Coordinates of C-alpha atoms in Angstrom, one line a residue:
M1 CA 98.2 108.7 101.3
S2 CA 97.9 107.5 97.7
K3 CA 96.4 104.1 97.1
K4 CA 98.7 101.4 95.6
V5 CA 96.9 99.5 92.8
V6 CA 98.5 96.6 91.1
I7 CA 96.9 95.2 88.0
I8 CA 98.0 91.7 86.7
G9 CA 97.4 91.5 83.0
G10 CA 96.6 94.1 80.3
V11 CA 94.7 94.0 77.1
A12 CA 90.9 94.6 77.4
G13 CA 90.2 94.1 81.1
G14 CA 93.4 95.2 82.7
A15 CA 94.2 98.1 80.5
S16 CA 90.6 99.4 80.8
T17 CA 90.8 99.2 84.5
A18 CA 94.0 101.1 84.6
A19 CA 92.9 103.9 82.3
R20 CA 89.5 104.4 84.0
L21 CA 91.0 104.4 87.4
R22 CA 93.5 107.1 86.5
R23 CA 90.7 109.3 85.2
L24 CA 89.0 109.0 88.6
D25 CA 92.0 109.1 90.8
E26 CA 95.1 111.2 89.8
E27 CA 96.9 110.3 93.1
A28 CA 96.7 106.5 92.9
E29 CA 99.9 104.6 92.2
I30 CA 98.9 102.3 89.4
T31 CA 101.2 99.5 88.2
V32 CA 100.3 97.1 85.4
L33 CA 102.2 93.8 85.1
E34 CA 102.2 92.1 81.7
R35 CA 103.8 88.8 81.3
G36 CA 104.3 89.3 77.5
A37 CA 105.8 92.1 75.5
Y38 CA 102.6 93.9 74.6
V39 CA 100.1 95.4 77.1
S40 CA 97.4 96.6 74.9
Y41 CA 96.8 95.0 71.5
A42 CA 94.1 94.2 69.0
N43 CA 93.7 90.5 69.8
C44 CA 90.4 90.4 67.8
G45 CA 92.4 91.6 64.8
L46 CA 95.1 88.9 64.9
P47 CA 93.5 86.5 62.3
Y48 CA 93.2 89.4 59.8
Y49 CA 97.0 90.1 60.0
I50 CA 97.6 86.5 58.9
G51 CA 95.0 86.9 56.1
G52 CA 96.7 90.0 54.9
V53 CA 93.8 92.3 55.6
I54 CA 95.9 94.1 58.2
T55 CA 99.3 94.6 56.7
E56 CA 101.2 96.7 59.2
K57 CA 102.4 95.1 62.5
E58 CA 102.2 98.4 64.3
K59 CA 98.4 98.5 63.7
L60 CA 98.0 95.6 66.1
V61 CA 99.5 97.5 69.0
L62 CA 97.0 99.9 70.5
V63 CA 98.8 101.5 73.4
T64 CA 102.5 101.1 74.3
P65 CA 103.9 101.2 77.8
Q66 CA 105.5 104.6 77.0
K67 CA 102.1 106.0 76.0
F68 CA 100.5 104.7 79.2
L69 CA 103.2 106.6 81.1
E70 CA 103.0 109.8 79.2
R71 CA 99.2 110.1 79.0
F72 CA 98.1 108.4 82.2
N73 CA 101.2 108.3 84.5
I74 CA 100.7 104.5 84.7
D75 CA 103.7 102.3 85.3
V76 CA 103.4 99.4 82.8
R77 CA 106.0 96.7 83.2
I78 CA 106.1 94.3 80.3
N79 CA 107.8 90.9 80.4
S80 CA 107.0 91.0 84.1
E81 CA 105.2 87.9 85.4
A82 CA 103.3 87.8 88.7
I83 CA 104.3 84.4 90.1
S84 CA 102.6 84.5 93.5
I85 CA 100.2 86.6 95.7
D86 CA 100.6 86.9 99.5
R87 CA 97.1 88.1 100.5
E88 CA 98.0 88.5 104.2
S89 CA 100.9 90.9 103.6
K90 CA 99.4 92.2 100.4
K91 CA 102.4 91.5 98.2
V92 CA 102.8 90.2 94.7
T93 CA 106.1 88.5 93.8
V94 CA 107.1 89.5 90.3
K95 CA 109.6 87.8 88.0
N96 CA 111.4 89.8 85.2
R97 CA 111.3 87.4 82.3
E98 CA 114.2 89.1 80.6
T99 CA 116.6 89.0 83.6
D100 CA 115.0 86.3 85.8
E101 CA 115.2 88.8 88.7
E102 CA 112.4 88.5 91.3
Y103 CA 111.0 91.2 93.5
N104 CA 108.0 92.0 95.7
L105 CA 105.4 94.6 94.9
D106 CA 103.1 96.0 97.7
Y107 CA 99.4 96.7 96.9
D108 CA 96.4 98.1 98.6
V109 CA 94.1 96.9 95.9
L110 CA 94.9 94.1 93.4
V111 CA 93.2 93.5 90.1
L112 CA 93.4 90.2 88.3
S113 CA 93.0 90.3 84.5
P114 CA 94.9 87.1 83.5
G115 CA 92.7 86.2 80.5
A116 CA 92.3 82.8 79.1
D117 CA 94.6 80.3 77.4
P118 CA 93.9 78.3 74.3
I119 CA 93.0 74.7 75.2
R120 CA 95.8 72.4 74.0
P121 CA 94.9 68.8 74.9
P122 CA 97.7 66.2 75.2
F123 CA 96.9 64.5 71.9
K124 CA 99.2 61.7 70.9
G125 CA 101.8 63.1 68.4
I126 CA 101.0 66.7 69.1
D127 CA 104.7 67.6 69.4
Q128 CA 105.5 65.9 66.1
V129 CA 103.5 68.2 63.8
P130 CA 103.4 71.9 63.1
I131 CA 100.8 73.1 65.6
F132 CA 99.7 76.7 66.1
T133 CA 97.3 78.5 68.5
L134 CA 96.3 82.1 68.3
R135 CA 96.1 84.4 71.4
T136 CA 98.9 86.8 71.4
I137 CA 100.9 88.9 68.9
P138 CA 103.9 86.5 69.0
D139 CA 101.5 83.7 68.2
T140 CA 100.4 85.7 65.1
Y141 CA 104.0 86.4 64.0
K142 CA 104.9 82.8 64.4
M143 CA 102.0 81.6 62.2
D144 CA 102.6 84.3 59.6
D145 CA 106.3 83.5 59.4
F146 CA 105.5 79.8 58.9
V147 CA 103.1 80.5 56.1
S148 CA 105.5 83.0 54.4
N149 CA 108.6 80.9 54.7
N150 CA 107.3 77.3 54.2
N151 CA 104.7 77.8 51.5
P152 CA 102.1 75.4 53.0
Q153 CA 99.4 74.3 50.6
S154 CA 96.9 73.0 53.2
A155 CA 95.8 73.6 56.8
V156 CA 93.5 71.8 59.2
V157 CA 91.7 74.1 61.7
V158 CA 90.6 72.1 64.8
G159 CA 87.5 73.8 66.2
G160 CA 84.6 75.6 64.5
G161 CA 84.1 78.5 66.9
F162 CA 84.8 82.2 66.3
I163 CA 88.6 82.0 66.1
G164 CA 88.5 78.7 64.1
L165 CA 86.3 80.2 61.4
E166 CA 88.2 83.4 61.3
M167 CA 91.4 81.4 60.8
A168 CA 89.8 79.2 58.2
E169 CA 88.8 82.3 56.2
N170 CA 92.1 84.0 56.5
L171 CA 94.2 81.0 55.7
K172 CA 92.0 80.5 52.6
E173 CA 92.7 84.1 51.7
R174 CA 96.4 83.2 51.9
G175 CA 95.8 80.5 49.3
L176 CA 95.7 77.4 51.4
S177 CA 93.1 74.7 51.1
V178 CA 91.4 74.5 54.5
T179 CA 89.6 71.7 56.4
V180 CA 87.7 72.5 59.6
V181 CA 87.4 69.6 62.1
E182 CA 84.6 70.0 64.7
L183 CA 83.6 67.5 67.4
M184 CA 80.0 68.8 67.4
D185 CA 77.6 68.3 64.5
Q186 CA 77.8 72.0 63.7
V187 CA 80.2 75.0 63.7
M188 CA 79.5 77.9 66.1
I189 CA 77.8 76.0 68.9
T190 CA 76.4 79.3 70.3
L191 CA 74.0 79.3 67.3
D192 CA 71.1 76.9 67.1
R193 CA 71.9 74.2 64.6
E194 CA 69.4 75.2 61.9
M195 CA 71.0 78.7 61.9
A196 CA 74.5 77.3 61.8
Q197 CA 73.5 75.6 58.6
Y198 CA 73.7 79.0 56.9
V199 CA 77.3 79.2 58.0
H200 CA 78.0 75.7 56.7
Y201 CA 76.5 76.8 53.4
E202 CA 78.8 79.8 53.2
L203 CA 81.8 77.8 54.1
Y204 CA 81.0 75.3 51.3
R205 CA 80.5 78.2 48.9
H206 CA 84.2 79.1 49.6
D207 CA 85.5 75.5 49.3
I208 CA 86.1 75.0 53.0
E209 CA 85.9 71.3 53.8
L210 CA 83.9 70.5 57.0
V211 CA 84.4 67.4 59.1
L212 CA 81.5 67.6 61.6
G213 CA 80.6 65.4 64.5
D214 CA 84.2 63.9 64.6
G215 CA 86.9 65.2 66.9
V216 CA 90.6 64.7 66.8
D217 CA 92.1 61.5 68.2
S218 CA 95.8 62.0 67.5
F219 CA 98.5 63.4 65.1
E220 CA 101.3 61.8 63.3
K221 CA 103.8 62.3 60.5
N222 CA 103.6 60.0 57.5
D223 CA 106.4 58.5 55.5
A224 CA 106.6 61.6 53.3
G225 CA 107.0 63.8 56.4
K226 CA 103.6 65.4 56.1
A227 CA 101.4 65.9 59.2
V228 CA 98.3 63.7 59.5
V229 CA 95.3 64.5 61.6
I230 CA 93.6 61.3 62.8
T231 CA 90.0 61.7 63.9
Q232 CA 88.0 59.7 66.4
K233 CA 86.1 58.1 63.5
G234 CA 89.3 57.0 61.8
N235 CA 89.6 59.7 59.1
R236 CA 93.1 60.6 58.2
I237 CA 93.7 64.1 56.9
E238 CA 97.1 65.0 55.5
T239 CA 98.0 68.7 56.0
D240 CA 100.9 71.1 56.1
M241 CA 99.9 72.9 59.2
I242 CA 97.4 72.6 62.1
V243 CA 95.6 75.4 64.0
L244 CA 94.1 74.5 67.4
A245 CA 91.0 76.6 68.0
I246 CA 89.0 74.4 70.3
G247 CA 88.2 76.9 73.0
V248 CA 89.9 78.6 75.9
K249 CA 90.3 77.9 79.6
P250 CA 90.6 80.6 82.3
E251 CA 94.1 81.4 83.4
S252 CA 93.3 81.3 87.1
Q253 CA 96.3 79.5 88.6
L254 CA 97.5 82.5 90.6
A255 CA 94.0 82.9 92.1
R256 CA 93.9 79.2 92.9
E257 CA 97.3 79.3 94.6
C258 CA 96.3 82.2 96.8
D259 CA 93.1 80.4 97.7
L260 CA 90.5 82.7 96.1
E261 CA 87.1 81.1 95.4
L262 CA 86.9 79.5 91.9
S263 CA 83.9 78.0 90.0
P264 CA 83.8 74.3 89.2
R265 CA 85.2 75.2 85.7
G266 CA 88.1 77.2 87.2
H267 CA 86.8 80.7 86.7
I268 CA 87.4 83.3 89.4
V269 CA 84.2 84.0 91.3
V270 CA 83.4 87.7 91.7
N271 CA 80.4 89.7 93.0
K272 CA 78.6 92.4 91.1
K273 CA 81.3 94.9 92.0
M274 CA 83.9 92.6 90.4
Q275 CA 85.4 91.8 93.9
T276 CA 86.7 88.3 94.5
S277 CA 86.3 86.4 97.7
D278 CA 89.0 88.7 99.0
P279 CA 87.5 92.2 99.0
C280 CA 90.9 93.8 98.3
I281 CA 91.2 91.8 95.1
Y282 CA 89.2 92.4 92.0
A283 CA 89.0 90.3 88.8
V284 CA 87.9 91.1 85.3
G285 CA 87.8 89.6 81.8
D286 CA 88.0 86.1 80.4
A287 CA 89.0 84.5 83.7
V288 CA 85.9 85.5 85.7
Q289 CA 82.6 83.9 86.4
V290 CA 79.7 86.3 85.9
T291 CA 75.9 86.0 85.6
N292 CA 73.7 85.7 82.5
Y293 CA 71.6 88.9 82.3
I294 CA 68.4 87.1 81.5
T295 CA 68.6 83.9 83.6
E296 CA 70.8 85.3 86.4
K297 CA 72.6 81.9 86.3
E298 CA 76.4 81.7 86.5
T299 CA 78.3 81.8 83.2
A300 CA 81.6 82.9 81.6
V301 CA 81.8 84.7 78.3
P302 CA 85.3 85.4 76.9
L303 CA 84.5 88.5 74.9
A304 CA 86.3 91.9 74.7
G305 CA 83.1 94.0 75.2
P306 CA 82.2 92.5 78.6
A307 CA 85.9 92.6 79.7
N308 CA 86.1 96.4 79.0
K309 CA 82.9 97.0 80.9
Q310 CA 84.0 94.9 83.9
G311 CA 87.3 96.8 84.0
R312 CA 85.5 100.1 84.1
I313 CA 83.2 99.0 86.9
A314 CA 86.1 97.6 88.9
A315 CA 87.9 100.9 88.6
N316 CA 84.8 102.8 89.6
N317 CA 84.4 100.8 92.8
I318 CA 88.2 101.0 93.6
A319 CA 87.9 104.8 93.3
G320 CA 85.0 104.9 95.8
E321 CA 82.0 104.9 93.6
T322 CA 79.4 102.2 93.8
E323 CA 78.5 100.4 90.5
E324 CA 77.4 96.8 89.8
Y325 CA 77.9 94.7 86.7
E326 CA 74.5 93.5 85.7
G327 CA 75.6 90.4 83.7
V328 CA 76.2 89.4 80.1
L329 CA 74.0 89.1 77.1
A330 CA 76.8 87.6 75.1
A331 CA 76.2 89.8 72.1
A332 CA 78.6 88.7 69.4
V333 CA 79.4 89.0 65.8
V334 CA 81.8 87.3 63.4
K335 CA 82.6 87.7 59.7
V336 CA 82.5 84.4 57.7
F337 CA 83.6 85.3 54.1
D338 CA 80.7 87.2 52.6
I339 CA 78.2 87.0 55.5
T340 CA 77.9 88.5 58.9
V341 CA 76.9 86.1 61.8
S342 CA 75.6 87.8 64.8
Q343 CA 73.7 86.8 68.0
V344 CA 72.6 88.0 71.4
G345 CA 70.8 86.5 74.5
L346 CA 69.6 83.0 74.9
N347 CA 69.6 80.5 72.0
E348 CA 67.0 77.7 71.9
K349 CA 69.4 75.1 73.2
M350 CA 69.8 77.2 76.3
L351 CA 66.1 77.8 76.7
K352 CA 65.3 74.1 76.6
K353 CA 67.3 73.8 79.8
T354 CA 65.2 76.4 81.6
D355 CA 61.5 76.4 82.7
I356 CA 60.8 79.4 80.4
D357 CA 57.8 78.9 78.2
Y358 CA 59.1 80.3 74.9
D359 CA 58.3 80.5 71.2
K360 CA 60.2 81.5 68.1
A361 CA 59.9 83.3 64.8
Y362 CA 61.9 82.9 61.6
L363 CA 62.1 85.4 58.8
H364 CA 64.2 86.2 55.7
P365 CA 64.0 90.0 55.0
M366 CA 66.3 92.0 52.8
N367 CA 69.0 93.9 54.6
H368 CA 67.9 97.1 52.8
A369 CA 65.3 98.1 50.2
G370 CA 65.1 95.4 47.6
Y371 CA 65.0 97.9 44.6
Y372 CA 68.3 99.4 45.7
P373 CA 71.3 97.6 44.2
G374 CA 73.4 95.3 46.3
G375 CA 70.8 94.0 48.7
N376 CA 71.2 90.7 50.4
K377 CA 68.9 88.5 52.4
L378 CA 69.1 88.0 56.2
A379 CA 68.2 84.9 58.1
V380 CA 66.6 85.9 61.4
K381 CA 65.6 83.8 64.4
L382 CA 63.8 85.6 67.3
L383 CA 63.1 83.9 70.6
F384 CA 60.6 85.3 73.1
E385 CA 58.3 84.4 76.0
K386 CA 55.2 82.7 74.7
N387 CA 52.6 84.6 76.7
K388 CA 54.1 88.0 77.5
G389 CA 56.3 88.4 74.4
K390 CA 59.5 89.3 76.4
V391 CA 62.4 89.1 74.0
L392 CA 64.9 86.4 75.1
G393 CA 67.4 86.2 72.2
A394 CA 68.1 86.5 68.5
Q395 CA 70.3 85.2 65.8
V396 CA 70.8 87.2 62.5
L397 CA 73.0 86.1 59.6
G398 CA 73.5 87.4 56.1
G399 CA 74.3 90.6 54.4
D400 CA 75.5 94.0 55.7
G401 CA 73.5 95.2 58.7
A402 CA 73.0 91.9 60.4
E403 CA 74.9 93.1 63.4
K404 CA 72.9 96.4 63.4
R405 CA 69.7 94.5 63.9
I406 CA 71.3 92.4 66.7
D407 CA 72.5 95.6 68.4
V408 CA 68.9 97.0 68.4
I409 CA 67.5 93.7 69.8
S410 CA 70.2 93.6 72.4
T411 CA 69.1 97.0 73.6
V412 CA 65.5 95.9 73.8
I413 CA 66.5 92.9 75.8
H414 CA 68.6 95.0 78.2
F415 CA 65.6 97.1 79.0
G416 CA 63.3 94.2 79.4
G417 CA 61.4 94.8 76.2
T418 CA 58.9 92.7 74.3
V419 CA 58.1 91.8 70.7
F420 CA 55.5 94.6 70.9
D421 CA 58.3 97.0 71.4
L422 CA 60.1 95.7 68.3
E423 CA 57.0 96.5 66.3
K424 CA 56.9 100.1 67.5
L425 CA 60.6 101.0 67.3
E426 CA 61.3 103.9 65.0
L427 CA 64.5 103.1 63.1
T428 CA 66.4 104.9 60.4
Y429 CA 65.5 104.3 56.8
A430 CA 67.0 105.1 53.4
P431 CA 67.2 102.7 50.5
P432 CA 70.9 101.9 50.9
F433 CA 70.6 101.1 54.6
G434 CA 67.2 99.6 55.4
S435 CA 63.5 99.4 54.6
A436 CA 60.5 101.4 55.9
K437 CA 59.6 98.2 57.7
D438 CA 63.0 97.3 59.2
P439 CA 63.8 93.6 59.7
V440 CA 63.6 94.3 63.5
N441 CA 60.1 95.7 63.0
M442 CA 59.2 92.7 60.8
A443 CA 60.4 90.3 63.5
G444 CA 58.2 92.1 66.0
Y445 CA 55.2 91.9 63.7
I446 CA 55.5 88.1 63.2
A447 CA 56.3 87.4 66.9
S448 CA 53.4 89.7 68.0
N449 CA 51.0 87.8 65.7
I450 CA 52.2 84.5 67.2
V451 CA 51.8 85.8 70.8
K452 CA 48.3 87.2 70.0
G453 CA 47.2 84.0 68.3
K454 CA 46.8 85.7 65.0
M455 CA 49.3 83.4 63.3
R456 CA 49.1 79.8 64.3
S457 CA 52.2 78.1 63.1
Y458 CA 54.2 74.9 63.0
H459 CA 57.9 74.5 62.6
W460 CA 60.5 72.8 60.4
H461 CA 61.1 70.1 63.0
D462 CA 57.4 69.2 63.1
V463 CA 57.1 68.4 59.4
D464 CA 58.3 64.8 59.2
E465 CA 56.1 63.7 62.1
L466 CA 53.1 65.5 60.7
L467 CA 53.6 63.8 57.3
E468 CA 53.5 60.4 59.0
Q469 CA 50.0 61.4 60.4
G470 CA 48.7 62.0 56.8
I471 CA 48.1 65.7 57.1
F472 CA 46.9 68.0 54.3
L473 CA 50.1 69.9 53.3
M474 CA 49.6 72.8 51.0
D475 CA 52.3 74.6 49.0
V476 CA 51.0 78.1 48.1
R477 CA 54.1 79.2 46.1
R478 CA 54.3 80.0 42.3
D479 CA 54.3 77.2 39.8
D480 CA 58.0 77.7 38.9
E481 CA 59.0 77.5 42.6
F482 CA 57.0 74.4 43.1
E483 CA 58.6 72.7 40.1
V484 CA 62.1 73.3 41.4
A485 CA 61.5 71.7 44.8
T486 CA 58.8 71.2 47.4
I487 CA 58.1 69.1 50.5
K488 CA 57.2 65.6 49.5
G489 CA 53.4 65.0 49.6
A490 CA 52.5 68.7 49.3
V491 CA 49.4 69.7 47.3
H492 CA 50.1 72.7 45.1
I493 CA 47.5 75.5 45.3
S494 CA 49.1 78.9 44.5
E495 CA 48.0 81.8 46.6
F496 CA 46.7 83.4 43.4
E497 CA 44.4 80.5 42.7
M498 CA 43.2 80.0 46.3
R499 CA 39.8 81.7 45.9
Q500 CA 39.0 79.8 42.8
R501 CA 40.0 76.4 44.3
L502 CA 38.3 76.5 47.7
N503 CA 36.4 73.4 46.9
E504 CA 39.7 71.4 47.0
L505 CA 40.5 72.4 50.6
P506 CA 39.3 70.1 53.4
Q507 CA 37.1 71.8 56.0
D508 CA 37.1 68.8 58.4
K509 CA 40.9 68.7 59.0
T510 CA 43.8 71.1 59.6
I511 CA 45.5 72.6 56.6
Y512 CA 49.3 73.0 57.0
A513 CA 50.4 75.7 54.5
F514 CA 53.8 76.9 53.5
C515 CA 55.4 79.3 51.1
Q516 CA 59.0 80.2 50.5
E517 CA 59.6 82.4 53.5
G518 CA 56.3 82.5 55.4
F519 CA 54.6 85.7 54.3
R520 CA 52.5 84.4 51.4
A521 CA 51.3 81.5 53.5
Y522 CA 50.3 84.0 56.2
I523 CA 48.2 85.9 53.7
S524 CA 46.5 82.7 52.6
Q525 CA 46.0 81.8 56.3
Q526 CA 44.3 85.0 57.0
N527 CA 42.0 84.5 53.9
L528 CA 41.1 81.0 54.9
V529 CA 40.6 81.7 58.6
Q530 CA 37.9 84.2 57.7
R531 CA 36.2 81.3 55.8
N532 CA 36.3 79.1 58.9
Y533 CA 39.2 76.9 57.7
D534 CA 41.6 75.5 60.3
I535 CA 45.0 76.4 58.9
L536 CA 48.6 76.7 60.2
N537 CA 51.6 78.4 58.6
L538 CA 55.1 77.0 58.4
N539 CA 57.2 79.4 60.5
G540 CA 60.0 80.7 58.3
G541 CA 58.7 78.9 55.2
F542 CA 60.4 76.4 52.9
K543 CA 63.7 78.2 53.2
T544 CA 64.0 77.5 56.8
Y545 CA 62.8 73.9 56.3
V546 CA 65.3 73.2 53.6
M547 CA 68.3 74.7 55.4
A548 CA 67.4 73.1 58.7
T549 CA 67.0 69.6 57.3
A550 CA 69.7 69.6 54.5
S551 CA 72.5 67.1 54.8
Q552 CA 76.0 68.4 54.3
E553 CA 76.0 66.7 50.9
K554 CA 72.8 68.6 50.0
L555 CA 74.2 71.9 51.2
K556 CA 77.3 71.4 48.9
E557 CA 74.9 70.6 46.0
M558 CA 72.9 73.7 46.7
T559 CA 75.9 76.0 46.5
N560 CA 76.7 74.7 42.9
N561 CA 73.1 74.6 41.7
P562 CA 71.6 78.1 41.1
P563 CA 67.9 77.1 41.4
F564 CA 68.7 75.7 44.8
R565 CA 70.5 78.8 46.0
I566 CA 68.3 79.3 49.0
I567 CA 69.8 82.5 50.5
F568 CA 72.8 84.9 50.4

């Protein structure tokens, strides 16, 4: 007797489950219920349709119901909403949203892939202003039609996460002036703040206004009929349209109503086989709670990659194979105008909440050989265990190839690798693509030196406190670099003059050295250590210090002042 499998929800998780299950079981009766009109579409591409990068509507639709039927013999029912689940009798009540007809559908195995909904708080005045969210193709068409037909000149994007920044960029490309309002003191809270500063810098370079550390209080229309965003600090921002991009919440109401176990945040609890508290019901995608690959703590990560893998694993187990989902590393990438922002694993904010004894390394390598035209700098932060060197996470921002380096580091983390493995990796090299010492190798070299004690360092956040203690701070950069800017109180002794000016260096106190990026100060450090000087190197150099400590006003100034163009 063939197995009846009903899948509620399509897109990444549900569609992947259905297609994989068919490849494993030709006899299974597979039915996919999709509440909307599209079962498989490029939801990550939606902002780029609004920006005009993707110009054809049909490019957004990946697989139609007809294609599912023809290729996989899968019954896809669009505009069909599952409104209740009877676990005891194994029935799903379905409502046809076009006819309002209701009917029951039997199942042997049920898969929940309901996804997540954009958060839409009940702000005062929210129904009085043109508000948009972006999750589905109809959302995209609605926003695109508004921009095309109403000729808005300005937009406020509420939320500085992935979707918020993609929308800011694409609305800017459509010719609007854009303001991003973010409750936290940084955009992209999955980055550590000093790394998010590079994103702030890039946004300012493209005339995006940032309102940070100030959330929305309410909306209203003024006497001229324009929408006004009123922030919690009392700022009033006039605008022609508003995009809410403040995060998503799991769409787990069906699971709640049929009494499946949920997490405190409302995510569906699953085991490693993707089974819910009812072994006949599986769940995948944005609505589920999974574990972090490194900490093994509960988490939820609404990304397409994990959803696809979870769908595949659920299908394998439904078909009689045994496979477990090992957890998420949350590898992610986003384009922000001219830079790539990528990350994987734990950030420092997360590590501070654990008992892991960690350390970090900063570097600013070129994305490919410096002598080959078109090269750009990368900003890299690597996090690792202090004693064993196990890689815990990384953030890489900058030119082409940032995501390639994160992919390599993600692989090393997956296999429990260390910074010593990063040193030894053999990676492809040709001048247009990389360097003989790839940035991944360079991160490994620096981190390995730290773990082995060959490079004693201090960090950007230590500087102010150290200066209050009256330390000997030494700038080893060139004269022209020192004249543009330095850290207040620094003594300038160029690396090239070091050997001739040894008599100016204290032997009875620690020397705190720095250069632009860290390498030249490291060379000076190795020189002086052999002469029995006690010397520390500023990890990541002056670039990291400046970017990490710059106010938003300073960042704006840096974008318009070539000598202060720190990176990118």
